[in-house]
Coordinates of C-alpha atoms and ligand atoms in Angstrom, one line a residue:
X1 CA 15.4 -28.4 -3.6
X2 CA 14.7 -31.0 -5.9
X3 CA 11.2 -29.4 -6.6
X4 CA 13.2 -26.0 -7.5
X5 CA 15.4 -27.9 -9.8
X6 CA 12.4 -29.7 -11.6
X7 CA 10.7 -26.1 -11.3
X8 CA 13.5 -24.7 -13.4
X9 CA 13.6 -27.1 -16.1
X10 CA 9.8 -27.1 -16.5
X11 CA 10.3 -23.1 -17.0
X12 CA 12.6 -23.9 -19.7
X13 CA 10.2 -26.0 -21.5
X14 CA 7.4 -24.0 -21.1
X15 CA 8.8 -21.1 -23.0
X16 CA 10.7 -23.2 -25.2
X17 CA 7.1 -24.7 -26.6
X18 CA 5.1 -21.3 -26.2
X19 CA 8.4 -20.0 -28.3
X20 CA 8.6 -17.2 -26.3
X21 CA 12.2 -16.6 -24.0
X22 CA 10.8 -14.5 -21.6
X23 CA 13.3 -11.5 -20.9
X24 CA 15.3 -11.8 -17.5
X25 CA 14.3 -8.7 -15.8
X26 CA 9.8 -9.3 -16.1
X27 CA 10.6 -12.0 -13.5
X28 CA 13.6 -10.7 -11.2
X29 CA 14.2 -10.6 -7.5
X30 CA 15.7 -6.9 -7.2
X31 CA 17.8 -5.8 -4.4
X32 CA 18.6 -2.4 -3.9
X33 CA 21.6 -1.3 -2.3
X34 CA 21.9 1.9 -1.0
X35 CA 26.4 2.1 -1.2
X36 CA 27.0 4.7 1.6
X37 CA 25.1 1.8 4.1
X38 CA 25.7 -1.6 2.9
X39 CA 29.1 -2.3 3.4
X40 CA 32.5 -0.1 4.4
X41 CA 35.8 -1.3 3.4
X42 CA 38.6 1.2 4.4
X43 CA 37.2 2.4 7.7
X44 CA 36.1 5.7 6.6
X45 CA 32.9 5.2 8.2
X46 CA 31.1 5.4 4.5
X47 CA 30.2 2.3 2.3
X48 CA 31.8 1.5 -0.5
X49 CA 32.1 -0.7 -4.1
X50 CA 35.2 -2.8 -2.7
X51 CA 32.6 -3.3 0.5
X52 CA 29.4 -4.4 -1.8
X53 CA 32.1 -6.8 -3.0
X54 CA 32.8 -8.3 0.2
X55 CA 29.4 -8.7 0.7
X56 CA 28.2 -10.5 -2.4
X57 CA 27.8 -13.7 -1.3
X58 CA 25.0 -12.1 0.7
X59 CA 23.4 -11.3 -2.7
X60 CA 23.3 -15.0 -4.4
X61 CA 22.6 -16.2 -0.9
X62 CA 19.0 -14.2 -0.8
X63 CA 18.4 -15.3 -4.3
X64 CA 18.2 -11.8 -5.8
X65 CA 18.5 -11.9 -9.8
X66 CA 19.8 -8.5 -10.2
X67 CA 21.5 -5.6 -8.1
X68 CA 20.6 -1.5 -8.4
X69 CA 22.7 0.8 -7.0
X70 CA 21.7 4.3 -5.8
X71 CA 24.1 6.9 -7.1
X72 CA 27.8 6.1 -6.9
X73 CA 28.2 9.2 -9.1
X74 CA 30.8 11.8 -8.1
X75 CA 29.2 14.3 -6.1
X76 CA 29.4 17.0 -3.1
X77 CA 27.0 14.8 -2.0
X78 CA 24.1 17.7 -0.8
X79 CA 21.4 14.9 -2.0
X80 CA 23.9 12.1 -1.5
X81 CA 24.8 11.6 -5.0
X82 CA 21.9 12.8 -6.1
X83 CA 23.2 15.8 -7.1
X84 CA 26.2 14.8 -9.9
X85 CA 29.3 16.8 -11.0
X86 CA 30.0 14.0 -13.5
X87 CA 27.7 11.2 -15.1
X88 CA 30.7 9.4 -16.0
X89 CA 32.7 9.2 -12.9
X90 CA 32.7 7.3 -9.9
X91 CA 32.4 9.3 -6.2
X92 CA 35.9 8.4 -4.6
X93 CA 34.6 7.8 -1.4
X94 CA 32.7 4.8 -3.2
X95 CA 36.0 3.7 -5.0
X96 CA 37.1 3.9 -8.4
X97 CA 35.6 2.7 -11.9
X98 CA 38.2 -0.7 -11.1
X99 CA 36.2 -1.4 -8.8
X100 CA 32.8 -0.3 -10.0
X101 CA 34.3 -3.1 -13.3
X102 CA 35.1 -5.4 -10.6
X103 CA 32.1 -5.7 -8.9
X104 CA 30.3 -5.7 -12.5
X105 CA 32.3 -8.6 -13.4
X106 CA 31.5 -10.6 -10.3
X107 CA 28.0 -9.9 -10.2
X108 CA 27.7 -11.3 -14.1
X109 CA 30.0 -14.4 -13.2
X110 CA 27.4 -15.2 -10.4
X111 CA 24.4 -14.5 -13.4
X112 CA 23.4 -11.7 -11.2
X113 CA 22.7 -8.5 -13.4
X114 CA 23.6 -4.9 -12.1
X115 CA 21.3 -1.8 -12.5
X116 CA 22.9 1.5 -12.4
X117 CA 21.3 4.8 -11.0
X118 CA 20.6 7.3 -14.1
X119 CA 19.9 11.4 -13.0
X120 CA 18.7 12.9 -15.6
X121 CA 16.6 15.9 -14.2
X122 CA 19.4 17.8 -12.5
X123 CA 23.2 18.1 -12.0
X124 CA 24.9 19.3 -9.0
X125 CA 25.2 22.8 -9.2
X126 CA 29.3 22.5 -9.2
X127 CA 28.8 20.7 -12.4
X128 CA 31.2 22.0 -14.9
X129 CA 27.8 22.7 -17.1
X130 CA 26.2 24.8 -14.6
X131 CA 29.8 26.3 -13.5
X132 CA 29.8 27.8 -17.0
X133 CA 26.3 27.9 -17.8
X134 CA 26.7 30.7 -15.2
X135 CA 29.0 32.6 -17.4
X136 CA 27.2 31.9 -20.4
X137 CA 30.2 29.9 -22.1
X138 CA 28.8 28.2 -25.3
X139 CA 27.5 25.4 -25.8
X140 CA 26.3 26.0 -21.6
X141 CA 24.4 29.0 -22.1
X142 CA 21.1 27.1 -22.1
X143 CA 21.5 23.8 -20.9
X144 CA 19.5 25.0 -17.7
X145 CA 16.3 26.7 -17.4
X146 CA 17.1 30.7 -16.9
X147 CA 14.5 33.2 -16.4
X148 CA 15.3 37.0 -15.6
X149 CA 11.9 36.7 -13.5
X150 CA 9.2 39.3 -13.5
X151 CA 8.9 42.9 -11.6
X152 CA 6.5 43.1 -9.4
X153 CA 6.3 47.0 -7.5
X154 CA 9.6 47.5 -8.6
X155 CA 10.7 44.9 -6.9
X156 CA 12.4 41.7 -8.3
X157 CA 10.1 38.1 -8.5
X158 CA 10.7 34.6 -9.7
X159 CA 8.5 33.9 -12.9
X160 CA 6.0 31.9 -11.2
X161 CA 4.8 30.2 -8.0
X162 CA 6.3 27.1 -8.4
X163 CA 7.7 25.4 -5.3
X164 CA 10.7 22.9 -5.0
X165 CA 9.9 19.2 -4.2
X166 CA 12.2 20.0 -1.2
X167 CA 10.2 23.4 -0.2
X168 CA 10.9 26.8 -0.9
X169 CA 10.6 28.7 -4.9
X170 CA 11.7 27.0 -7.5
X171 CA 13.7 29.4 -8.3
X172 CA 17.1 30.8 -7.3
X173 CA 18.5 33.7 -7.7
X174 CA 22.0 33.9 -9.5
X175 CA 24.4 36.9 -9.0
X176 CA 26.7 36.3 -11.6
X177 CA 24.4 35.8 -14.4
X178 CA 21.6 38.3 -12.9
X179 CA 19.0 35.4 -13.8
X180 CA 16.9 33.0 -11.9
X181 CA 17.4 28.9 -12.2
X182 CA 15.0 26.3 -11.8
X183 CA 15.5 24.0 -9.6
X184 CA 12.6 21.2 -8.5
X185 CA 14.8 19.6 -5.7
X186 CA 17.3 21.4 -4.1
X187 CA 19.2 25.2 -5.0
X188 CA 22.2 22.8 -5.4
X189 CA 20.2 20.3 -7.9
X190 CA 19.8 22.8 -10.8
X191 CA 17.3 20.7 -13.5
X192 CA 18.4 20.4 -17.2
X193 CA 17.2 21.7 -20.2
X194 CA 15.5 19.2 -22.0
X195 CA 14.2 21.6 -24.9
X196 CA 18.1 21.8 -25.5
X197 CA 19.3 19.1 -28.0
X198 CA 22.6 19.1 -27.1
X199 CA 21.6 18.4 -23.4
X200 CA 19.4 15.4 -24.7
X201 CA 22.4 14.1 -26.6
X202 CA 24.6 14.6 -24.1
X203 CA 22.4 12.1 -21.5
X204 CA 21.6 10.0 -24.2
X205 CA 25.5 9.3 -24.1
X206 CA 25.9 8.9 -21.2
X207 CA 23.3 5.9 -21.0
X208 CA 25.7 4.5 -23.7
X209 CA 28.6 4.8 -21.6
X210 CA 27.4 2.7 -18.8
X211 CA 25.6 0.4 -21.3
X212 CA 29.5 -0.4 -23.0
X213 CA 30.8 -0.9 -19.5
X214 CA 27.7 -3.9 -19.5
X215 CA 25.6 -2.6 -17.1
X216 CA 22.2 -4.2 -17.7
X217 CA 19.6 -1.6 -17.3
X218 CA 19.0 1.7 -15.3
X219 CA 16.7 3.0 -12.7
X220 CA 15.6 6.8 -13.7
X221 CA 15.8 9.3 -10.8
X222 CA 12.6 12.0 -10.5
X223 CA 10.9 11.5 -14.4
X224 CA 7.8 13.2 -13.6
X225 CA 9.7 16.3 -13.4
X226 CA 11.8 16.5 -16.7
X227 CA 10.4 19.0 -18.7
X228 CA 8.2 22.3 -17.6
X229 CA 5.5 23.6 -19.5
X230 CA 7.2 26.8 -21.6
X231 CA 4.8 29.3 -20.6
X232 CA 5.8 29.2 -17.2
X233 CA 2.4 29.9 -15.8
X234 CA 1.4 29.6 -12.4
X235 CA 0.1 26.7 -11.1
X236 CA -3.4 26.3 -9.6
X237 CA -3.5 26.0 -5.6
X238 CA -4.3 22.7 -4.2
X239 CA -5.9 24.9 -1.3
X240 CA -4.9 22.6 1.3
X241 CA -2.4 25.1 2.6
X242 CA -1.7 28.8 3.2
X243 CA 1.8 27.6 3.1
X244 CA 3.3 29.0 -0.4
X245 CA 6.8 27.2 0.0
X246 CA 5.3 24.1 0.5
X247 CA 4.9 21.1 -2.1
X248 CA 1.4 20.6 -1.2
X249 CA 1.0 24.3 -2.1
X250 CA 0.1 23.7 -6.0
X251 CA -1.1 21.1 -8.6
X252 CA 1.4 20.2 -10.0
X253 CA 0.4 20.5 -14.0
X254 CA 3.1 22.2 -15.6
X255 CA 6.0 20.5 -13.5
X256 CA 5.5 16.9 -13.9
X257 CA 4.6 14.5 -16.4
X258 CA 4.2 16.8 -19.2
X259 CA 4.0 15.2 -23.0
X260 CA 7.8 16.1 -23.7
X261 CA 8.6 13.5 -20.8
X262 CA 7.3 10.6 -22.0
X263 CA 8.7 11.1 -25.4
X264 CA 11.8 11.6 -23.6
X265 CA 11.3 8.0 -22.5
X266 CA 10.5 6.5 -25.8
X267 CA 13.9 8.3 -26.8
X268 CA 15.9 6.7 -24.0
X269 CA 14.2 3.3 -24.8
X270 CA 15.4 3.9 -28.2
X271 CA 19.0 4.3 -27.0
X272 CA 18.8 1.2 -24.8
X273 CA 17.1 -1.1 -27.7
X274 CA 20.7 -0.6 -29.8
X275 CA 22.2 -2.6 -27.2
X276 CA 19.4 -5.5 -27.0
X277 CA 20.9 -8.1 -29.4
X278 CA 23.6 -8.7 -26.5
X279 CA 21.1 -8.9 -23.9
X280 CA 17.9 -7.4 -23.3
X281 CA 18.3 -4.3 -20.9
X282 CA 15.7 -2.9 -18.4
X283 CA 14.6 0.7 -17.6
X284 CA 12.5 1.5 -14.5
X285 CA 11.1 4.7 -13.9
X286 CA 10.9 6.5 -10.4
X287 CA 7.5 8.0 -10.3
X288 CA 5.2 9.0 -7.4
X289 CA 2.0 10.3 -8.3
X290 CA -1.9 9.2 -10.0
X291 CA -2.1 6.4 -11.3
X292 CA -3.2 6.3 -14.9
X293 CA -0.4 9.0 -15.6
X294 CA 2.1 6.8 -13.9
X295 CA 0.5 3.8 -16.1
X296 CA 1.3 5.9 -19.2
X297 CA 5.1 5.4 -18.9
X298 CA 4.3 1.5 -20.1
X299 CA 3.3 2.6 -23.3
X300 CA 6.4 4.9 -24.2
X301 CA 8.8 2.5 -23.5
X302 CA 9.2 2.1 -19.8
X303 CA 10.1 -1.1 -19.0
X304 CA 7.6 -0.7 -16.0
X305 CA 7.4 2.6 -13.5
X306 CA 8.0 1.5 -9.9
X307 CA 4.6 0.6 -8.3
X308 CA 4.9 2.5 -4.9
X309 CA 1.6 1.3 -3.3
X310 CA 2.8 -0.8 -0.2
X311 CA 5.0 2.0 0.9
X312 CA 1.8 4.5 1.3
X313 CA 0.4 1.0 3.1
X314 CA 1.0 1.2 7.3
X315 CA -0.6 -0.7 10.5
X316 CA -4.1 0.8 9.6
X317 CA -5.0 -0.7 5.9
X318 CA -7.8 -3.4 5.7
X319 CA -7.8 -6.4 4.0
X320 CA -10.3 -5.1 1.3
X321 CA -7.5 -1.9 0.8
X322 CA -4.6 -4.5 0.2
X323 CA -6.7 -6.6 -2.2
X324 CA -8.2 -3.5 -4.4
X325 CA -4.4 -1.6 -4.4
X326 CA -3.2 -4.8 -5.6
X327 CA -5.9 -5.8 -8.2
X328 CA -5.9 -1.8 -9.2
X329 CA -2.3 -2.4 -10.4
X330 CA -3.5 -5.5 -12.4
X331 CA -6.2 -4.3 -13.8
X332 CA -5.0 -1.2 -14.8
X333 CA -1.2 -2.1 -16.6
X334 CA -1.3 -1.9 -20.2
X335 CA -1.7 -5.7 -21.5
X336 CA 1.2 -7.8 -21.7
X337 CA 3.2 -5.2 -19.4
X338 CA 5.0 -6.7 -15.9
X339 CA 3.6 -5.4 -12.7
X340 CA 6.5 -4.7 -9.7
X341 CA 5.4 -4.3 -6.4
X342 CA 8.1 -2.5 -4.0
X343 CA 7.6 -1.8 -0.1
X344 CA 10.5 0.1 0.7
X345 CA 13.4 2.1 -0.3
X346 CA 16.1 5.2 0.8
X347 CA 13.4 7.8 0.4
X348 CA 10.7 6.3 2.7
X349 CA 9.9 4.3 6.0
X350 CA 11.2 1.0 6.6
X351 CA 8.8 -1.8 6.5
X352 CA 8.5 -3.0 9.9
X353 CA 8.3 0.6 11.1
X354 CA 5.1 1.5 9.2
X355 CA 3.7 -2.2 9.4
X356 CA 5.0 -3.7 12.7
X357 CA 7.2 -6.4 12.6
X358 CA 4.7 -9.2 12.9
X359 CA 3.2 -7.7 9.7
X360 CA 6.0 -6.5 7.9
X361 CA 7.4 -10.3 6.4
X362 CA 3.1 -10.4 5.2
X363 CA 4.7 -7.4 3.0
X364 CA 7.2 -8.7 2.0
X365 CA 5.6 -12.2 1.5
X366 CA 2.8 -10.2 -1.5
X367 CA 6.0 -8.6 -2.8
X368 CA 7.5 -11.7 -3.3
X369 CA 4.6 -13.5 -4.6
X370 CA 2.8 -11.7 -6.7
X371 CA 3.2 -11.5 -10.3
X372 CA 6.3 -9.7 -11.9
X373 CA 9.2 -8.2 -10.5
X374 CA 9.7 -8.0 -7.0
X375 CA 11.9 -5.4 -5.2
X376 CA 13.6 -5.3 -1.9
X377 CA 15.6 -2.3 -0.3
X378 CA 18.7 -3.7 1.4
X379 CA 17.9 -4.5 5.3
X380 CA 14.2 -5.7 4.4
X381 CA 15.4 -9.0 4.4
X382 CA 16.2 -9.0 7.9
X383 CA 13.7 -7.2 9.2
X384 CA 15.4 -3.6 10.2
X385 CA 13.8 -0.6 11.5
X386 CA 13.9 2.6 11.3
X387 CA 16.7 4.3 13.7
X388 CA 15.5 7.3 15.2
X389 CA 18.1 10.2 14.9
X390 CA 18.2 13.5 16.7
X391 CA 18.2 17.2 15.2
X392 CA 21.8 16.9 15.6
X393 CA 22.5 13.7 14.1
X394 CA 20.5 14.6 11.2
X395 CA 22.4 14.4 7.8
X396 CA 19.4 14.6 5.4
X397 CA 19.6 17.7 3.0
X398 CA 15.6 17.5 3.2
X399 CA 15.8 17.3 6.7
X400 CA 18.0 20.4 7.4
X401 CA 16.0 22.3 5.6
X402 CA 13.2 22.5 7.1
X403 CA 14.7 23.0 10.4
X404 CA 14.5 21.4 14.1
X405 CA 10.9 21.9 14.6
X406 CA 9.8 19.9 11.1
X407 CA 13.2 17.8 10.4
X408 CA 11.6 14.4 11.9
X409 CA 8.2 14.7 9.6
X410 CA 10.9 14.1 6.3
X411 CA 13.7 13.2 7.8
X412 CA 14.6 9.9 5.1
X413 CA 18.0 9.1 7.5
X414 CA 16.0 6.9 9.7
X415 CA 16.2 4.3 6.7
X416 CA 19.3 4.8 5.4
X417 CA 21.6 3.7 8.8
X418 CA 23.8 1.3 8.3
X419 CA 23.5 -2.8 7.1
X420 CA 23.2 -4.8 10.5
X421 CA 25.7 -7.5 9.6
X422 CA 26.5 -9.0 12.6
X423 CA 26.8 -8.2 16.3
X424 CA 30.8 -6.3 16.4
X425 CA 31.2 -3.3 16.3
X426 CA 29.1 -0.7 14.0
X427 CA 27.0 -3.8 13.1
X428 CA 30.0 -4.8 11.0
X429 CA 29.4 -2.2 8.8
X430 CA 32.6 -0.8 9.4
X431 CA 35.5 -1.0 11.6
X432 CA 35.0 3.0 12.2
X433 CA 32.7 3.0 15.6
X434 CA 31.5 6.3 14.5
X435 CA 30.1 5.4 10.9
X436 CA 28.1 8.3 9.0
X437 CA 24.8 7.6 10.3
X438 CA 24.4 5.9 13.5
X439 CA 23.6 2.2 13.3
X440 CA 20.2 1.1 15.3
X441 CA 20.4 0.7 18.7
X442 CA 18.7 -3.3 18.4
X443 CA 21.9 -4.4 15.8
X444 CA 23.1 -7.0 18.6
X445 CA 19.4 -8.7 18.2
X446 CA 18.4 -8.0 14.7
X447 CA 21.3 -8.9 12.7
X448 CA 21.8 -11.2 9.6
X449 CA 24.6 -13.3 11.1
X450 CA 22.2 -14.4 14.3
X451 CA 19.5 -14.6 12.0
X452 CA 21.4 -17.3 10.3
X453 CA 22.3 -19.1 13.3
X454 CA 18.8 -19.9 14.2
X455 CA 16.5 -22.4 12.6
X456 CA 13.6 -20.1 12.4
X457 CA 14.2 -16.1 11.7
X458 CA 12.7 -13.4 9.9
X459 CA 16.0 -13.7 7.3
X460 CA 15.4 -17.8 6.8
X461 CA 11.4 -16.9 6.3
X462 CA 12.7 -14.5 3.7
X463 CA 14.8 -16.9 1.6
X464 CA 12.7 -19.5 2.1
X465 CA 9.7 -17.5 0.0
X466 CA 12.0 -16.2 -2.5
X467 CA 12.8 -19.5 -2.9
X468 CA 9.0 -20.4 -4.3
X469 CA 10.1 -17.6 -7.0
X470 CA 11.8 -19.8 -9.1
X471 CA 8.9 -21.9 -9.6
X472 CA 7.1 -21.3 -13.1
X473 CA 3.8 -20.8 -11.3
X474 CA 5.3 -18.0 -9.5
X475 CA 7.1 -16.3 -12.8
X476 CA 4.4 -17.0 -15.3
X477 CA 1.5 -18.4 -13.5
X478 CA -2.0 -16.5 -13.7
X479 CA -3.1 -14.3 -10.2
X480 CA -6.7 -14.2 -9.1
X481 CA -7.7 -13.1 -5.4
X482 CA -10.6 -13.4 -3.7
X483 CA -12.1 -12.0 -0.1
X484 CA -12.3 -14.8 2.5
X485 CA -14.1 -12.6 5.6
X486 CA -13.9 -8.9 7.0
X487 CA -10.2 -9.4 7.4
X488 CA -8.6 -12.3 5.4
X489 CA -8.4 -12.5 1.7
X490 CA -6.3 -14.8 -0.8
X491 CA -4.4 -14.8 -3.7
X492 CA -3.8 -17.9 -5.9
X493 CA -1.1 -18.0 -8.6
X494 CA -2.1 -20.8 -11.0
X495 CA -0.2 -22.5 -13.8
X496 CA -1.3 -25.5 -16.1
X497 CA 0.2 -28.4 -15.3
X498 CA 1.6 -27.1 -12.1
X499 CA 0.6 -27.3 -8.2
X500 CA -1.6 -23.9 -7.6
X501 CA -0.4 -21.6 -4.9
X502 CA -2.6 -19.8 -2.4
X503 CA -1.3 -16.8 0.0
X504 CA -4.0 -16.4 2.7
X505 CA -3.9 -12.7 4.0
X506 CA -5.5 -11.9 8.2
X507 CA -4.6 -8.2 7.8
X508 CA -7.1 -8.1 11.0
X509 CA -5.8 -8.3 15.0
X510 CA -8.0 -11.4 15.4
X511 CA -7.0 -15.0 14.8
X512 CA -10.1 -16.4 12.6
X513 CA -10.9 -19.8 10.8
X514 CA -11.5 -19.4 7.3
X515 CA -12.9 -21.2 4.4
X516 CA -10.6 -21.1 1.0
X517 CA -13.1 -23.9 -0.7
X518 CA -14.8 -20.8 -1.3
X519 CA -12.0 -20.2 -3.5
X520 CA -11.5 -23.1 -5.2
X521 CA -14.8 -25.8 -4.5
X522 CA -12.5 -28.9 -5.8
X523 CA -9.5 -27.6 -2.9
X524 CA -10.0 -30.6 0.0
X525 CA -6.4 -30.0 1.5
X526 CA -3.9 -28.1 1.1
X527 CA -0.2 -28.6 2.2
X528 CA 1.2 -25.5 4.2
X529 CA 4.4 -24.0 2.5
X530 CA 5.6 -21.5 5.1
X531 CA 3.5 -19.0 7.1
X532 CA 4.3 -15.8 8.4
X533 CA 5.6 -14.5 10.8
X534 CA 7.3 -17.3 12.4
X535 CA 4.9 -18.8 14.7
X536 CA 6.3 -21.7 16.8
X537 CA 3.1 -24.0 16.9
X538 CA 2.8 -23.4 13.0
X539 CA 4.6 -26.7 11.1
X540 CA 5.4 -26.3 7.7
X541 CA 4.3 -28.8 5.3
X542 CA 1.5 -29.6 7.4
X543 CA -1.6 -31.4 5.4
X544 CA -4.7 -29.1 6.3
X545 CA -8.6 -28.9 5.8
X546 CA -9.1 -26.2 2.9
X547 CA -12.3 -25.9 4.5
X548 CA -11.4 -24.7 8.4
X549 CA -8.1 -22.8 8.1
X550 CA -7.2 -21.8 11.5
X551 CA -5.2 -18.3 10.6
X552 CA -3.5 -16.1 13.3
X553 CA -4.0 -12.5 13.4
X554 CA -1.4 -10.2 11.2
X555 CA -0.3 -13.2 9.4
X556 CA 0.4 -14.9 5.8
X557 CA 0.0 -18.7 5.4
X558 CA 1.5 -20.1 1.6
X559 CA -0.2 -23.1 0.8
X560 CA 0.2 -25.5 -2.3
X561 CA -2.6 -27.4 -3.9
X562 CA -2.7 -31.2 -3.0
X563 CA -3.0 -34.0 -5.1
Ligands
LIG601 C1 14.3 10.6 -5.7 C2 15.8 10.1 -5.0 O1 15.3 8.9 -4.2 C3 16.0 11.0 -3.8 O2 16.9 10.2 -3.2 C4 16.9 12.2 -4.2 O3 17.0 12.6 -3.3 C5 15.4 13.1 -5.3 N1 15.0 11.5 -6.6 C6 15.9 14.2 -6.0 O4 17.1 13.4 -7.1
LIG602 MG1 34.5 3.7 3.0

């Protein structure tokens, strides 16, 4: 504890001397809360804002600096909040605006920032704007992207071959308006028309509404899909599938990452900067895709585009591949930008399920100790696993759309099941024994209370690692990496006048003895801060010969230099 407090003082001094106050978000440990599944306060089986408030101590105890709330906007829940009917309203299932303000106040009084989701690409088809657009009521007529389609052999067809990300054409016919409308996601999520200045202004005012309330920034949903090329040309085919309904059917050169999309991000940045005098705000973008196109968002005012590299690693990823993907991000980021690392979210497999329970904490260690922002999806701090749900239990519309045969390959429900607080009914998530998604059957073993009650546990290791983030060397230290053998690599964090930190990772399936002197030949001995996963025979604090370090299979060892 003492070293941590000393660390914070040194950091303050460092920033003073260099005259550059570090903006809070650049070093944050960010916690993604999926409100439906975090904590239910009223027994309806769905998580809510009062629930989050009642568990806020967990956010504090886990040393998070900020929370990002997945969408809590009013919604018919076709895509669980990513189909919005009121950008300024809280859905009653989550509570009221007062509940939101109470949560915001609690967070701020605990020095924790609150980041809202912002869903600009599409609204719900039940949104008043869309309902009026269908009827051509001004000014809403062109709030969405409408097209009469084209006649082929006297039958009407969509204007082009564009597909939506969830399977099927990106165009749906509307009888009432006698036109197709564009939707890059579900038909119930019509795309807003960013070529209409009124839409642009409406959405900027949405940002201002939440900034006026005091939120600390936004996670922006589905950014690449924002604007489409005007000409509505067919997209070229990938040639990898014959299924013209599959998102993999075309190369998305006209429907993603258009120049106008980058320019829109720049305009949002300007809006956010209207508020920066009070406190800097963060703008984080959800971008899956080409590394170069992703990086370009840094240059248009994004604090950062999410770095999803660790979401796509798995049990077979080698040490060399890990090292490469880390170095790739560090080397390609524009100079002076902030890196970030994401290994899980509500749309993807949980870390334990993709990497195994041994290696999952190793992935988390990388996320936490690499430079910049660390993002944790709720439940990852206790090593929750995906819950395998049957077709009958499935709720995710992406999965429901593709049918019983294919649902299991796309369903996002398994990573969204309730947080496992303790061993009571519904894992302490709800008094309701039948929550909206079934609780994982392992909850009696894997839950926060059980992990807090023992000396060594997944959660205790998580907190031990995140504690290091308070040290200046992790906050602002430089970064280097090196292969120590085919299966083992190391990275270091260094800062003048501070003890360097070395993280040695064995991604292989055999124990090895490695030489850390290869990394730094002045290093005779190192001190083990901790090792992950939890090993009975490995003792934190032990001094070791750096030339002969024994590293167990599938593990991470965190060392500090010894004077
Ligand atoms: C990304 C969100 O994370 C996901 O849950 C949602 O379905 C899509 N964007 C569409 O809004
Ligand atoms: Mg509830």
